[in-house]
């Protein structure tokens, strides 16, 4: 507390915040860490582990299966999204999505009533079909994606791990060690201002687009033919960005407590809008609040995990700039609906930052989205339940559709479903293992839902 008080006074007099993040100059390339200059003076620390691969690979590991990705996506001016899915995993159906109170009648016929015509019979008139409104934007996706089993023995597979606000690559310690021992090549960067990466003292260095460009450069530098992206919280947005920009190189995506498919927008009423010197005074309170909200249990073990994994140890200036720079209007539901890669959504039951309903909405929007809820986890589920998370991720990496499945001929669209999106059951493919079956929402309300976190800003 005394240190924060002194830092706050220093900030008020100098106008600059003390920066606790500084590059580690003593690191050598041989210890698994590399420093990449993404731009002049902008250095990112990357942990890159290349394991010793076996001389002989497993035969037949690259067969996989083909999934027909056929969907028509229409967005209307009131924000409603209409998705027509036609694939081999389920019967063709017309899914209706609704935002807010306004709706668009999708059961209307293509013809309008004749102008001036009247029903001569008295009494209540039958419901007439309303005119179908013209969509604001319409996208048609028609492709076949080959999904294969990704093993550590395959040299063309690389795993990328992206952390969120206030974290570092150290939060992936259990995952990096686990998968590197299985033979996977793993890459985990520190975002600018975090861990041992450089920390520029200008707010523009921490906007979504600036950070996304850093992640893009790291991805292009280390990418293989088949790449799997694993993101946590705010890091999920960067994984979504890469999957949308590089659909041929990104093979699968894992989203851990990433939230719903909502365009990012900084919150106007937030504690992070306070001056930097005030945030310096409040840093102990913020750390304590993160401990209470980020973990299902608060004890000596959780405090040790925060300390050892270098989590939530960024400067107040970086924290404020990161939260106010979360502006990404392109990342709406339509943007996410265009993604055709398989996506595993992992959600901690006791997450107070991201309600489970947001991940359920994400699973509904994605073409191949599978939701798994971990009962004993919270926002930092990869630290709380590392063995469970590692097992889920590994089974997802090894999953592939039935290679014998053939695309079915297209059928006429079924009648639009009038039930709300959250009440519609999803029909998983028969070739999917139990892990890939979407998990429904718990009957009891979760602490995350009661928290009412703002879905437009993904913190930590």
GROMACS .gro file of C-alpha atoms in nm:
model
  460
    1UNK     CA    1   0.000   0.000   0.000
    2UNK     CA    2   0.288   0.239   0.081
    3UNK     CA    3   0.449   0.164  -0.254
    4UNK     CA    4   0.126   0.243  -0.437
    5UNK     CA    5   0.094   0.569  -0.240
    6UNK     CA    6   0.447   0.675  -0.341
    7UNK     CA    7   0.383   0.576  -0.702
    8UNK     CA    8   0.064   0.781  -0.705
    9UNK     CA    9   0.247   1.090  -0.578
   10UNK     CA   10   0.518   1.037  -0.840
   11UNK     CA   11   0.254   1.008  -1.111
   12UNK     CA   12   0.076   1.327  -1.001
   13UNK     CA   13   0.396   1.532  -1.006
   14UNK     CA   14   0.553   1.394  -1.323
   15UNK     CA   15   0.243   1.305  -1.522
   16UNK     CA   16   0.388   0.960  -1.596
   17UNK     CA   17   0.307   0.627  -1.441
   18UNK     CA   18   0.566   0.394  -1.304
   19UNK     CA   19   0.609   0.098  -1.533
   20UNK     CA   20   0.661  -0.238  -1.369
   21UNK     CA   21   0.692  -0.413  -1.705
   22UNK     CA   22   1.035  -0.412  -1.865
   23UNK     CA   23   1.208  -0.644  -2.114
   24UNK     CA   24   1.431  -0.906  -1.962
   25UNK     CA   25   1.768  -0.848  -2.128
   26UNK     CA   26   1.932  -1.151  -1.967
   27UNK     CA   27   1.712  -1.405  -2.147
   28UNK     CA   28   1.891  -1.621  -2.403
   29UNK     CA   29   1.729  -1.783  -2.706
   30UNK     CA   30   1.824  -2.123  -2.568
   31UNK     CA   31   1.592  -2.094  -2.267
   32UNK     CA   32   1.280  -2.097  -2.484
   33UNK     CA   33   1.229  -1.718  -2.496
   34UNK     CA   34   1.276  -1.496  -2.798
   35UNK     CA   35   1.236  -1.121  -2.845
   36UNK     CA   36   1.071  -1.014  -3.170
   37UNK     CA   37   1.071  -0.651  -3.283
   38UNK     CA   38   0.732  -0.620  -3.449
   39UNK     CA   39   0.791  -0.248  -3.516
   40UNK     CA   40   1.085  -0.018  -3.449
   41UNK     CA   41   1.107   0.011  -3.072
   42UNK     CA   42   0.812  -0.227  -3.019
   43UNK     CA   43   0.949  -0.555  -2.881
   44UNK     CA   44   0.742  -0.860  -2.794
   45UNK     CA   45   0.867  -1.149  -2.583
   46UNK     CA   46   0.771  -1.490  -2.720
   47UNK     CA   47   0.810  -1.832  -2.566
   48UNK     CA   48   0.879  -2.073  -2.849
   49UNK     CA   49   0.932  -2.442  -2.777
   50UNK     CA   50   1.029  -2.681  -3.056
   51UNK     CA   51   1.027  -3.034  -2.913
   52UNK     CA   52   1.232  -3.323  -3.039
   53UNK     CA   53   1.002  -3.503  -3.282
   54UNK     CA   54   1.005  -3.878  -3.340
   55UNK     CA   55   1.176  -4.002  -3.653
   56UNK     CA   56   0.872  -4.198  -3.774
   57UNK     CA   57   0.524  -4.047  -3.777
   58UNK     CA   58   0.201  -4.235  -3.720
   59UNK     CA   59   0.058  -4.364  -4.049
   60UNK     CA   60  -0.278  -4.235  -4.165
   61UNK     CA   61  -0.294  -3.938  -3.933
   62UNK     CA   62  -0.373  -3.690  -4.207
   63UNK     CA   63  -0.690  -3.850  -4.349
   64UNK     CA   64  -0.949  -3.662  -4.148
   65UNK     CA   65  -1.298  -3.587  -4.268
   66UNK     CA   66  -1.471  -3.325  -4.477
   67UNK     CA   67  -1.745  -3.099  -4.347
   68UNK     CA   68  -1.970  -2.915  -4.589
   69UNK     CA   69  -1.983  -2.548  -4.488
   70UNK     CA   70  -2.291  -2.408  -4.657
   71UNK     CA   71  -2.479  -2.122  -4.497
   72UNK     CA   72  -2.659  -1.808  -4.595
   73UNK     CA   73  -2.630  -1.522  -4.346
   74UNK     CA   74  -2.861  -1.221  -4.362
   75UNK     CA   75  -2.838  -0.923  -4.130
   76UNK     CA   76  -3.128  -0.680  -4.098
   77UNK     CA   77  -3.127  -0.316  -3.996
   78UNK     CA   78  -3.272  -0.388  -3.653
   79UNK     CA   79  -2.973  -0.612  -3.573
   80UNK     CA   80  -3.150  -0.942  -3.631
   81UNK     CA   81  -2.943  -1.222  -3.779
   82UNK     CA   82  -3.092  -1.495  -4.000
   83UNK     CA   83  -2.870  -1.798  -4.060
   84UNK     CA   84  -2.961  -2.080  -4.296
   85UNK     CA   85  -2.737  -2.384  -4.236
   86UNK     CA   86  -2.713  -2.667  -4.488
   87UNK     CA   87  -2.456  -2.928  -4.393
   88UNK     CA   88  -2.418  -3.300  -4.349
   89UNK     CA   89  -2.425  -3.289  -3.969
   90UNK     CA   90  -2.788  -3.183  -3.933
   91UNK     CA   91  -3.106  -3.143  -4.132
   92UNK     CA   92  -3.135  -2.815  -4.319
   93UNK     CA   93  -3.315  -2.563  -4.106
   94UNK     CA   94  -3.380  -2.193  -4.101
   95UNK     CA   95  -3.266  -2.052  -3.767
   96UNK     CA   96  -3.408  -1.724  -3.649
   97UNK     CA   97  -3.206  -1.502  -3.420
   98UNK     CA   98  -3.349  -1.204  -3.240
   99UNK     CA   99  -3.186  -0.905  -3.074
  100UNK     CA  100  -3.380  -0.677  -2.847
  101UNK     CA  101  -3.755  -0.635  -2.879
  102UNK     CA  102  -3.777  -0.582  -3.255
  103UNK     CA  103  -3.834  -0.882  -3.478
  104UNK     CA  104  -3.848  -0.963  -3.846
  105UNK     CA  105  -4.118  -1.206  -3.958
  106UNK     CA  106  -3.941  -1.482  -4.147
  107UNK     CA  107  -4.259  -1.681  -4.214
  108UNK     CA  108  -4.392  -1.428  -4.463
  109UNK     CA  109  -4.463  -1.542  -4.813
  110UNK     CA  110  -4.296  -1.394  -5.117
  111UNK     CA  111  -4.618  -1.238  -5.247
  112UNK     CA  112  -4.805  -0.945  -5.095
  113UNK     CA  113  -5.183  -0.910  -5.066
  114UNK     CA  114  -5.346  -0.748  -5.363
  115UNK     CA  115  -5.381  -0.372  -5.303
  116UNK     CA  116  -5.738  -0.263  -5.248
  117UNK     CA  117  -5.872  -0.614  -5.193
  118UNK     CA  118  -6.101  -0.664  -4.894
  119UNK     CA  119  -6.253  -0.964  -4.725
  120UNK     CA  120  -6.633  -0.948  -4.765
  121UNK     CA  121  -6.689  -1.167  -4.461
  122UNK     CA  122  -6.742  -0.979  -4.133
  123UNK     CA  123  -6.566  -1.070  -3.811
  124UNK     CA  124  -6.198  -1.112  -3.725
  125UNK     CA  125  -5.972  -1.137  -4.024
  126UNK     CA  126  -5.712  -1.413  -4.054
  127UNK     CA  127  -5.350  -1.321  -4.017
  128UNK     CA  128  -5.208  -1.204  -4.346
  129UNK     CA  129  -4.845  -1.262  -4.436
  130UNK     CA  130  -4.636  -0.953  -4.395
  131UNK     CA  131  -4.390  -0.830  -4.651
  132UNK     CA  132  -4.041  -0.968  -4.603
  133UNK     CA  133  -3.798  -0.692  -4.525
  134UNK     CA  134  -3.486  -0.651  -4.731
  135UNK     CA  135  -3.170  -0.747  -4.542
  136UNK     CA  136  -2.904  -0.487  -4.483
  137UNK     CA  137  -2.629  -0.732  -4.570
  138UNK     CA  138  -2.632  -1.086  -4.705
  139UNK     CA  139  -2.340  -1.330  -4.725
  140UNK     CA  140  -2.332  -1.679  -4.878
  141UNK     CA  141  -2.064  -1.926  -4.770
  142UNK     CA  142  -2.022  -2.245  -4.972
  143UNK     CA  143  -1.706  -2.444  -4.911
  144UNK     CA  144  -1.583  -2.779  -4.787
  145UNK     CA  145  -1.342  -2.781  -4.495
  146UNK     CA  146  -1.115  -3.074  -4.423
  147UNK     CA  147  -1.072  -3.129  -4.049
  148UNK     CA  148  -0.796  -3.363  -3.942
  149UNK     CA  149  -0.654  -3.500  -3.621
  150UNK     CA  150  -0.365  -3.284  -3.499
  151UNK     CA  151  -0.099  -3.482  -3.314
  152UNK     CA  152   0.225  -3.364  -3.163
  153UNK     CA  153   0.416  -3.600  -3.391
  154UNK     CA  154   0.304  -3.405  -3.697
  155UNK     CA  155   0.560  -3.136  -3.789
  156UNK     CA  156   0.304  -2.915  -3.966
  157UNK     CA  157   0.106  -2.837  -3.648
  158UNK     CA  158   0.168  -2.534  -3.424
  159UNK     CA  159  -0.020  -2.415  -3.114
  160UNK     CA  160  -0.059  -2.043  -3.037
  161UNK     CA  161  -0.161  -1.920  -2.691
  162UNK     CA  162  -0.285  -1.558  -2.651
  163UNK     CA  163  -0.352  -1.412  -2.305
  164UNK     CA  164  -0.587  -1.129  -2.209
  165UNK     CA  165  -0.565  -0.794  -2.030
  166UNK     CA  166  -0.334  -0.798  -1.729
  167UNK     CA  167  -0.197  -1.145  -1.801
  168UNK     CA  168   0.122  -1.275  -1.955
  169UNK     CA  169   0.245  -1.584  -2.131
  170UNK     CA  170   0.321  -1.729  -1.788
  171UNK     CA  171  -0.049  -1.803  -1.727
  172UNK     CA  172  -0.014  -2.074  -1.994
  173UNK     CA  173   0.272  -2.244  -1.807
  174UNK     CA  174   0.084  -2.571  -1.747
  175UNK     CA  175  -0.043  -2.584  -2.104
  176UNK     CA  176   0.294  -2.502  -2.262
  177UNK     CA  177   0.472  -2.769  -2.061
  178UNK     CA  178   0.201  -3.028  -2.117
  179UNK     CA  179   0.173  -2.994  -2.494
  180UNK     CA  180   0.545  -2.947  -2.555
  181UNK     CA  181   0.604  -3.276  -2.374
  182UNK     CA  182   0.349  -3.437  -2.607
  183UNK     CA  183   0.558  -3.322  -2.903
  184UNK     CA  184   0.368  -3.008  -3.005
  185UNK     CA  185   0.540  -2.689  -3.114
  186UNK     CA  186   0.400  -2.411  -2.893
  187UNK     CA  187   0.418  -2.033  -2.928
  188UNK     CA  188   0.300  -1.788  -2.661
  189UNK     CA  189   0.367  -1.412  -2.683
  190UNK     CA  190   0.347  -1.139  -2.420
  191UNK     CA  191   0.121  -0.862  -2.544
  192UNK     CA  192   0.282  -0.520  -2.551
  193UNK     CA  193   0.291  -0.374  -2.200
  194UNK     CA  194   0.262  -0.718  -2.041
  195UNK     CA  195   0.514  -0.965  -1.908
  196UNK     CA  196   0.857  -0.886  -2.044
  197UNK     CA  197   0.748  -0.708  -2.363
  198UNK     CA  198   0.817  -0.339  -2.416
  199UNK     CA  199   0.566  -0.090  -2.276
  200UNK     CA  200   0.525   0.225  -2.489
  201UNK     CA  201   0.391   0.528  -2.303
  202UNK     CA  202   0.133   0.633  -2.562
  203UNK     CA  203  -0.231   0.516  -2.548
  204UNK     CA  204  -0.242   0.450  -2.923
  205UNK     CA  205  -0.001   0.161  -2.873
  206UNK     CA  206  -0.270  -0.039  -2.693
  207UNK     CA  207  -0.570  -0.016  -2.925
  208UNK     CA  208  -0.722  -0.336  -3.056
  209UNK     CA  209  -0.587  -0.275  -3.406
  210UNK     CA  210  -0.233  -0.211  -3.284
  211UNK     CA  211  -0.231  -0.526  -3.072
  212UNK     CA  212  -0.397  -0.729  -3.349
  213UNK     CA  213  -0.121  -0.625  -3.588
  214UNK     CA  214   0.139  -0.745  -3.336
  215UNK     CA  215  -0.037  -1.080  -3.309
  216UNK     CA  216  -0.059  -1.102  -3.687
  217UNK     CA  217   0.317  -1.050  -3.723
  218UNK     CA  218   0.388  -1.316  -3.459
  219UNK     CA  219   0.148  -1.555  -3.631
  220UNK     CA  220   0.304  -1.505  -3.974
  221UNK     CA  221   0.650  -1.557  -3.829
  222UNK     CA  222   0.581  -1.891  -3.657
  223UNK     CA  223   0.278  -2.030  -3.845
  224UNK     CA  224   0.283  -2.381  -3.990
  225UNK     CA  225   0.047  -2.538  -4.241
  226UNK     CA  226  -0.205  -2.624  -3.969
  227UNK     CA  227  -0.231  -2.388  -3.673
  228UNK     CA  228  -0.445  -2.405  -3.360
  229UNK     CA  229  -0.524  -2.084  -3.171
  230UNK     CA  230  -0.599  -2.080  -2.798
  231UNK     CA  231  -0.717  -1.750  -2.648
  232UNK     CA  232  -0.830  -1.636  -2.305
  233UNK     CA  233  -1.069  -1.345  -2.239
  234UNK     CA  234  -0.953  -1.047  -2.449
  235UNK     CA  235  -0.709  -1.279  -2.628
  236UNK     CA  236  -1.009  -1.457  -2.782
  237UNK     CA  237  -1.077  -1.149  -2.994
  238UNK     CA  238  -0.731  -1.173  -3.150
  239UNK     CA  239  -0.781  -1.545  -3.219
  240UNK     CA  240  -1.112  -1.464  -3.387
  241UNK     CA  241  -0.939  -1.197  -3.593
  242UNK     CA  242  -0.674  -1.443  -3.715
  243UNK     CA  243  -0.929  -1.718  -3.786
  244UNK     CA  244  -1.129  -1.473  -3.997
  245UNK     CA  245  -0.824  -1.337  -4.182
  246UNK     CA  246  -0.644  -1.670  -4.237
  247UNK     CA  247  -0.910  -1.942  -4.272
  248UNK     CA  248  -0.677  -2.170  -4.470
  249UNK     CA  249  -0.397  -2.161  -4.212
  250UNK     CA  250  -0.605  -2.166  -3.892
  251UNK     CA  251  -0.723  -2.523  -3.838
  252UNK     CA  252  -0.902  -2.502  -3.501
  253UNK     CA  253  -0.970  -2.240  -3.233
  254UNK     CA  254  -1.018  -2.263  -2.856
  255UNK     CA  255  -1.198  -1.977  -2.678
  256UNK     CA  256  -1.162  -1.974  -2.299
  257UNK     CA  257  -1.407  -1.739  -2.124
  258UNK     CA  258  -1.411  -1.508  -2.425
  259UNK     CA  259  -1.771  -1.387  -2.410
  260UNK     CA  260  -2.036  -1.344  -2.674
  261UNK     CA  261  -2.011  -1.249  -3.043
  262UNK     CA  262  -2.041  -0.877  -2.971
  263UNK     CA  263  -1.852  -0.592  -3.131
  264UNK     CA  264  -1.604  -0.453  -2.879
  265UNK     CA  265  -1.671  -0.109  -2.742
  266UNK     CA  266  -1.504   0.049  -2.436
  267UNK     CA  267  -1.732   0.108  -2.141
  268UNK     CA  268  -1.797   0.476  -2.068
  269UNK     CA  269  -1.876   0.414  -1.700
  270UNK     CA  270  -1.577   0.219  -1.578
  271UNK     CA  271  -1.322   0.252  -1.301
  272UNK     CA  272  -1.051   0.225  -1.566
  273UNK     CA  273  -1.150   0.567  -1.702
  274UNK     CA  274  -1.010   0.729  -1.388
  275UNK     CA  275  -0.677   0.914  -1.414
  276UNK     CA  276  -0.367   0.701  -1.402
  277UNK     CA  277  -0.250   0.844  -1.071
  278UNK     CA  278  -0.584   0.746  -0.913
  279UNK     CA  279  -0.553   0.395  -1.050
  280UNK     CA  280  -0.209   0.377  -0.889
  281UNK     CA  281  -0.367   0.445  -0.550
  282UNK     CA  282  -0.636   0.186  -0.621
  283UNK     CA  283  -0.403  -0.085  -0.754
  284UNK     CA  284  -0.415  -0.298  -0.434
  285UNK     CA  285  -0.794  -0.285  -0.442
  286UNK     CA  286  -0.800  -0.377  -0.810
  287UNK     CA  287  -0.571  -0.671  -0.750
  288UNK     CA  288  -0.789  -0.789  -0.461
  289UNK     CA  289  -1.104  -0.748  -0.673
  290UNK     CA  290  -0.949  -0.950  -0.955
  291UNK     CA  291  -0.859  -1.226  -0.708
  292UNK     CA  292  -1.217  -1.235  -0.580
  293UNK     CA  293  -1.378  -1.231  -0.924
  294UNK     CA  294  -1.124  -1.429  -1.126
  295UNK     CA  295  -1.109  -1.742  -0.908
  296UNK     CA  296  -1.379  -1.970  -0.776
  297UNK     CA  297  -1.194  -1.994  -0.444
  298UNK     CA  298  -0.978  -1.729  -0.277
  299UNK     CA  299  -0.694  -1.866  -0.071
  300UNK     CA  300  -0.320  -1.899  -0.043
  301UNK     CA  301  -0.308  -2.119  -0.353
  302UNK     CA  302  -0.485  -1.861  -0.570
  303UNK     CA  303  -0.263  -1.579  -0.444
  304UNK     CA  304   0.042  -1.791  -0.522
  305UNK     CA  305  -0.089  -1.859  -0.873
  306UNK     CA  306  -0.128  -1.487  -0.940
  307UNK     CA  307   0.220  -1.412  -0.811
  308UNK     CA  308   0.402  -1.697  -0.985
  309UNK     CA  309   0.226  -1.653  -1.318
  310UNK     CA  310   0.290  -1.278  -1.335
  311UNK     CA  311  -0.083  -1.207  -1.372
  312UNK     CA  312  -0.237  -0.865  -1.318
  313UNK     CA  313   0.099  -0.696  -1.265
  314UNK     CA  314   0.082  -0.436  -1.540
  315UNK     CA  315   0.119  -0.064  -1.481
  316UNK     CA  316  -0.188   0.153  -1.429
  317UNK     CA  317  -0.116   0.337  -1.753
  318UNK     CA  318  -0.113   0.013  -1.955
  319UNK     CA  319  -0.426  -0.115  -1.783
  320UNK     CA  320  -0.616   0.205  -1.853
  321UNK     CA  321  -0.498   0.221  -2.215
  322UNK     CA  322  -0.587  -0.145  -2.277
  323UNK     CA  323  -0.941  -0.109  -2.145
  324UNK     CA  324  -1.011   0.216  -2.329
  325UNK     CA  325  -0.862   0.078  -2.653
  326UNK     CA  326  -1.106  -0.212  -2.686
  327UNK     CA  327  -1.283  -0.072  -2.989
  328UNK     CA  328  -1.357  -0.325  -3.263
  329UNK     CA  329  -1.687  -0.251  -3.441
  330UNK     CA  330  -1.624  -0.516  -3.709
  331UNK     CA  331  -1.637  -0.801  -3.458
  332UNK     CA  332  -2.016  -0.836  -3.449
  333UNK     CA  333  -2.235  -1.145  -3.483
  334UNK     CA  334  -2.209  -1.144  -3.861
  335UNK     CA  335  -1.830  -1.141  -3.837
  336UNK     CA  336  -1.832  -1.444  -3.608
  337UNK     CA  337  -2.094  -1.626  -3.815
  338UNK     CA  338  -1.858  -1.620  -4.114
  339UNK     CA  339  -1.600  -1.833  -3.929
  340UNK     CA  340  -1.603  -2.193  -4.053
  341UNK     CA  341  -1.326  -2.348  -3.844
  342UNK     CA  342  -1.414  -2.578  -3.550
  343UNK     CA  343  -1.424  -2.382  -3.223
  344UNK     CA  344  -1.418  -2.522  -2.869
  345UNK     CA  345  -1.559  -2.285  -2.608
  346UNK     CA  346  -1.441  -2.349  -2.251
  347UNK     CA  347  -1.628  -2.169  -1.975
  348UNK     CA  348  -1.572  -2.164  -1.600
  349UNK     CA  349  -1.898  -2.204  -1.411
  350UNK     CA  350  -1.812  -1.939  -1.151
  351UNK     CA  351  -1.682  -1.677  -1.395
  352UNK     CA  352  -1.801  -1.336  -1.272
  353UNK     CA  353  -1.659  -1.146  -1.570
  354UNK     CA  354  -1.827  -1.343  -1.850
  355UNK     CA  355  -2.176  -1.491  -1.798
  356UNK     CA  356  -2.232  -1.839  -1.939
  357UNK     CA  357  -2.514  -1.703  -2.156
  358UNK     CA  358  -2.259  -1.515  -2.367
  359UNK     CA  359  -2.066  -1.831  -2.452
  360UNK     CA  360  -2.395  -2.006  -2.526
  361UNK     CA  361  -2.478  -1.731  -2.772
  362UNK     CA  362  -2.135  -1.771  -2.930
  363UNK     CA  363  -2.193  -2.146  -2.970
  364UNK     CA  364  -2.523  -2.075  -3.147
  365UNK     CA  365  -2.370  -1.830  -3.391
  366UNK     CA  366  -2.064  -2.036  -3.488
  367UNK     CA  367  -2.103  -2.304  -3.754
  368UNK     CA  368  -1.893  -2.560  -3.564
  369UNK     CA  369  -1.903  -2.429  -3.208
  370UNK     CA  370  -1.894  -2.666  -2.910
  371UNK     CA  371  -1.939  -2.543  -2.554
  372UNK     CA  372  -1.794  -2.714  -2.247
  373UNK     CA  373  -1.858  -2.580  -1.896
  374UNK     CA  374  -1.613  -2.665  -1.617
  375UNK     CA  375  -1.795  -2.685  -1.285
  376UNK     CA  376  -1.499  -2.603  -1.060
  377UNK     CA  377  -1.352  -2.321  -1.267
  378UNK     CA  378  -1.388  -1.947  -1.292
  379UNK     CA  379  -1.234  -1.683  -1.520
  380UNK     CA  380  -0.877  -1.812  -1.470
  381UNK     CA  381  -0.980  -2.170  -1.532
  382UNK     CA  382  -0.650  -2.264  -1.696
  383UNK     CA  383  -0.477  -2.192  -1.362
  384UNK     CA  384  -0.746  -2.341  -1.139
  385UNK     CA  385  -0.806  -2.665  -1.332
  386UNK     CA  386  -0.501  -2.717  -1.553
  387UNK     CA  387  -0.543  -3.094  -1.587
  388UNK     CA  388  -0.907  -3.067  -1.694
  389UNK     CA  389  -0.832  -2.789  -1.942
  390UNK     CA  390  -0.535  -2.976  -2.089
  391UNK     CA  391  -0.745  -3.290  -2.137
  392UNK     CA  392  -1.026  -3.099  -2.307
  393UNK     CA  393  -0.786  -2.920  -2.538
  394UNK     CA  394  -0.599  -3.235  -2.630
  395UNK     CA  395  -0.916  -3.427  -2.713
  396UNK     CA  396  -1.029  -3.134  -2.927
  397UNK     CA  397  -0.695  -3.130  -3.110
  398UNK     CA  398  -0.729  -3.501  -3.186
  399UNK     CA  399  -1.095  -3.481  -3.293
  400UNK     CA  400  -1.186  -3.522  -3.656
  401UNK     CA  401  -1.515  -3.594  -3.837
  402UNK     CA  402  -1.597  -3.933  -3.977
  403UNK     CA  403  -1.392  -3.977  -4.292
  404UNK     CA  404  -1.661  -4.197  -4.444
  405UNK     CA  405  -1.930  -3.928  -4.425
  406UNK     CA  406  -2.047  -3.789  -4.757
  407UNK     CA  407  -2.226  -3.462  -4.823
  408UNK     CA  408  -2.601  -3.499  -4.851
  409UNK     CA  409  -2.798  -3.337  -5.130
  410UNK     CA  410  -2.954  -3.006  -5.042
  411UNK     CA  411  -3.314  -3.015  -4.933
  412UNK     CA  412  -3.580  -2.750  -4.919
  413UNK     CA  413  -3.545  -2.520  -4.619
  414UNK     CA  414  -3.756  -2.618  -4.325
  415UNK     CA  415  -4.007  -2.389  -4.160
  416UNK     CA  416  -3.841  -2.123  -3.949
  417UNK     CA  417  -3.817  -2.209  -3.582
  418UNK     CA  418  -4.014  -1.965  -3.372
  419UNK     CA  419  -3.854  -2.052  -3.038
  420UNK     CA  420  -3.584  -1.831  -2.887
  421UNK     CA  421  -3.225  -1.912  -2.978
  422UNK     CA  422  -3.136  -2.036  -2.630
  423UNK     CA  423  -3.423  -2.292  -2.635
  424UNK     CA  424  -3.324  -2.457  -2.962
  425UNK     CA  425  -3.141  -2.789  -2.929
  426UNK     CA  426  -2.833  -2.836  -3.141
  427UNK     CA  427  -2.789  -3.160  -3.332
  428UNK     CA  428  -2.427  -3.272  -3.316
  429UNK     CA  429  -2.288  -3.505  -3.577
  430UNK     CA  430  -2.293  -3.874  -3.499
  431UNK     CA  431  -1.919  -3.885  -3.554
  432UNK     CA  432  -1.852  -3.637  -3.274
  433UNK     CA  433  -1.724  -3.770  -2.941
  434UNK     CA  434  -1.895  -3.682  -2.615
  435UNK     CA  435  -1.650  -3.398  -2.560
  436UNK     CA  436  -1.774  -3.220  -2.868
  437UNK     CA  437  -2.140  -3.226  -2.766
  438UNK     CA  438  -2.252  -2.876  -2.669
  439UNK     CA  439  -2.320  -2.839  -2.300
  440UNK     CA  440  -2.651  -2.680  -2.207
  441UNK     CA  441  -2.682  -2.407  -1.949
  442UNK     CA  442  -2.706  -2.513  -1.585
  443UNK     CA  443  -3.049  -2.495  -1.429
  444UNK     CA  444  -2.923  -2.286  -1.141
  445UNK     CA  445  -2.808  -1.932  -1.201
  446UNK     CA  446  -2.433  -1.887  -1.208
  447UNK     CA  447  -2.245  -1.612  -1.023
  448UNK     CA  448  -2.130  -1.484  -1.363
  449UNK     CA  449  -2.488  -1.421  -1.468
  450UNK     CA  450  -2.561  -1.233  -1.149
  451UNK     CA  451  -2.257  -1.013  -1.198
  452UNK     CA  452  -2.405  -0.867  -1.518
  453UNK     CA  453  -2.069  -0.801  -1.680
  454UNK     CA  454  -2.061  -0.569  -1.978
  455UNK     CA  455  -2.032  -0.790  -2.288
  456UNK     CA  456  -1.892  -0.509  -2.502
  457UNK     CA  457  -1.564  -0.482  -2.312
  458UNK     CA  458  -1.354  -0.789  -2.246
  459UNK     CA  459  -1.124  -0.727  -1.956
  460UNK     CA  460  -0.847  -0.945  -1.820
   0.00000   0.00000   0.00000
